[in-house]
Amino acid sequence: MIIDPQAAGPLAGVTVVALEQAVSAPMCTRTLADFGARVIKVENPDGGDFARYYDDVVEGQAAHFVWVNRGKESVTLDLKSAAGVDLLHRLLDRADVLVANLAPGALDRLGLSPAELESRHPDLISLTIDGFGAGGPLSHKRAYDLLVQAEAGVCAVTGTAGAPAKPGPPVADVTTGLYAALSIVASLCGRLRRGPGPGTAISVSLFDTMAEMMGYHLTYARHSGIDQQPLGMSSPAVAPYGAYPTADGQTVVLGTTNDREWQRLARDILQRPDLAADDRFRTNPGRVAHRADLDEAIGSWCARHDLAEVQAAADAAGIGNARYNRPSEVLAHPQLSERDRWRGIDTPNGPIPSLLPPAVIEGYHPPMGAVPGLGEHTDAVLGEIGCSAAEIERWRADGSIGRRYLGTGAAHVR
């Protein structure tokens, strides 16, 4: 693999083949595509990635799917057919990376175990995302975002005491996808430094990623013997830190992270030198122990002031603060619009707005490629690897590849 340093994207010249579905692996490969990699998404001809059909709110398309699948090419192969598997291997002959998150054992049944891949594609980096990692009592189980969050204790520290909750975003899927992308970039970087070498087999599990995300809570429980209780919009680690209703019906979120900030909050904002001098609140452990008293005092002050007054006072005192927003309000957030963070991307059913990726690299403009229709690129990609039009039609006729893509609303029509 050779990456042209003058190419438009940091990963230009890298080809990724993806056997993916849902969110975790698609998030990984979309991240790679955002940095300029070419991503070829291999889908089952019979419907493809099932996340395409979670809902139809985005011009008849699923919100999950359009979120994590921009900038990819879709090729339909029936991997239960000999021709489909052979075509996959021909794609892998030209690829740098394989990313997969199929059900447990599926890759082995396809002849795509790490050992088999290293034998047939010695230069390929292969990354597998699974639920619980190999070698444990849960390794055989299917794993979805909520299931893994529950198993790893995430739900137990989210919500409120007695009412555990799943965090709104699919944090197990997203963080695992990002760890996977980081692992691939690290492997590619290693190859650039040491030159060509054997293939690299990488595995990342949702459970291990969530255990890592639980690092603070696990460390606290191990050394204190205490399971910290969820506190809604607050934190068990610091106080005061939480959400408070304001006089104009809004909600402000205020946070302090050290003793100096607490002193400024008490003296400059609340105008309560008595609280600032109270020995119970001198250190963070004391404030955590007396959180309810602090919340009452802060809540009472916020309830007498409008949101703008609270935030102005907090900014003047150097205290972190935020407005509690709903998703519909974030869509119009000036921090996004005034920094030009929205771009239009194409989809099979027309253009839609999409956020730029978080990383801002000077001089690089992310491609923000289209969301692919099911099988949209099958003929073109197979033509690149030397397949003739007659062969493509023969495979199409016997079901080894999907039906011809005919544009909007016609992905399943011959």
PDB file of C-alpha atoms in Angstrom, residues 239-242 244 252-271 287 298 301-302 307-323:
ATOM      1  CA  ALA A 239     -20.434  18.987  43.321  1.00  0.00           C
ATOM      2  CA  PRO A 240     -22.110  21.291  42.728  1.00  0.00           C
ATOM      3  CA  TYR A 241     -22.750  20.085  39.201  1.00  0.00           C
ATOM      4  CA  GLY A 242     -26.220  19.830  37.770  1.00  0.00           C
ATOM      5  CA  TYR A 244     -31.439  23.985  37.588  1.00  0.00           C
ATOM      6  CA  VAL A 252     -29.319  25.986  33.064  1.00  0.00           C
ATOM      7  CA  VAL A 253     -26.534  23.498  33.725  1.00  0.00           C
ATOM      8  CA  LEU A 254     -23.822  24.737  36.079  1.00  0.00           C
ATOM      9  CA  GLY A 255     -20.648  22.940  37.011  1.00  0.00           C
ATOM     10  CA  THR A 256     -17.639  23.397  39.262  1.00  0.00           C
ATOM     11  CA  THR A 257     -14.607  21.157  39.136  1.00  0.00           C
ATOM     12  CA  ASN A 258     -12.352  22.567  41.843  1.00  0.00           C
ATOM     13  CA  ASP A 259     -12.373  24.519  45.110  1.00  0.00           C
ATOM     14  CA  ARG A 260     -11.538  27.868  43.503  1.00  0.00           C
ATOM     15  CA  GLU A 261     -14.533  27.625  41.180  1.00  0.00           C
ATOM     16  CA  TRP A 262     -16.777  26.787  44.089  1.00  0.00           C
ATOM     17  CA  GLN A 263     -15.615  29.880  45.946  1.00  0.00           C
ATOM     18  CA  ARG A 264     -16.391  32.072  42.940  1.00  0.00           C
ATOM     19  CA  LEU A 265     -19.794  30.491  42.474  1.00  0.00           C
ATOM     20  CA  ALA A 266     -20.708  31.002  46.127  1.00  0.00           C
ATOM     21  CA  ARG A 267     -19.338  34.542  46.503  1.00  0.00           C
ATOM     22  CA  ASP A 268     -19.738  36.121  43.070  1.00  0.00           C
ATOM     23  CA  ILE A 269     -22.898  34.486  41.764  1.00  0.00           C
ATOM     24  CA  LEU A 270     -24.965  33.387  44.758  1.00  0.00           C
ATOM     25  CA  GLN A 271     -23.712  36.274  46.916  1.00  0.00           C
ATOM     26  CA  ARG A 287     -19.537  19.209  48.780  1.00  0.00           C
ATOM     27  CA  ILE A 298     -28.256  27.079  43.790  1.00  0.00           C
ATOM     28  CA  TRP A 301     -31.098  31.397  43.197  1.00  0.00           C
ATOM     29  CA  CYS A 302     -31.573  30.172  39.611  1.00  0.00           C
ATOM     30  CA  LEU A 307     -31.485  31.979  31.885  1.00  0.00           C
ATOM     31  CA  ALA A 308     -29.637  34.881  30.253  1.00  0.00           C
ATOM     32  CA  GLU A 309     -28.943  36.462  33.658  1.00  0.00           C
ATOM     33  CA  VAL A 310     -27.671  33.190  35.090  1.00  0.00           C
ATOM     34  CA  GLN A 311     -25.372  32.533  32.170  1.00  0.00           C
ATOM     35  CA  ALA A 312     -24.062  36.104  32.109  1.00  0.00           C
ATOM     36  CA  ALA A 313     -23.228  35.890  35.825  1.00  0.00           C
ATOM     37  CA  ALA A 314     -21.594  32.482  35.384  1.00  0.00           C
ATOM     38  CA  ASP A 315     -19.512  33.666  32.436  1.00  0.00           C
ATOM     39  CA  ALA A 316     -18.389  36.742  34.377  1.00  0.00           C
ATOM     40  CA  ALA A 317     -17.320  34.535  37.286  1.00  0.00           C
ATOM     41  CA  GLY A 318     -15.585  32.006  35.068  1.00  0.00           C
ATOM     42  CA  ILE A 319     -18.015  29.215  35.921  1.00  0.00           C
ATOM     43  CA  GLY A 320     -18.870  26.586  33.293  1.00  0.00           C
ATOM     44  CA  ASN A 321     -22.470  26.693  32.195  1.00  0.00           C
ATOM     45  CA  ALA A 322     -24.772  25.520  29.410  1.00  0.00           C
ATOM     46  CA  ARG A 323     -28.365  25.685  28.276  1.00  0.00           C
TER      47      ARG A 323
END
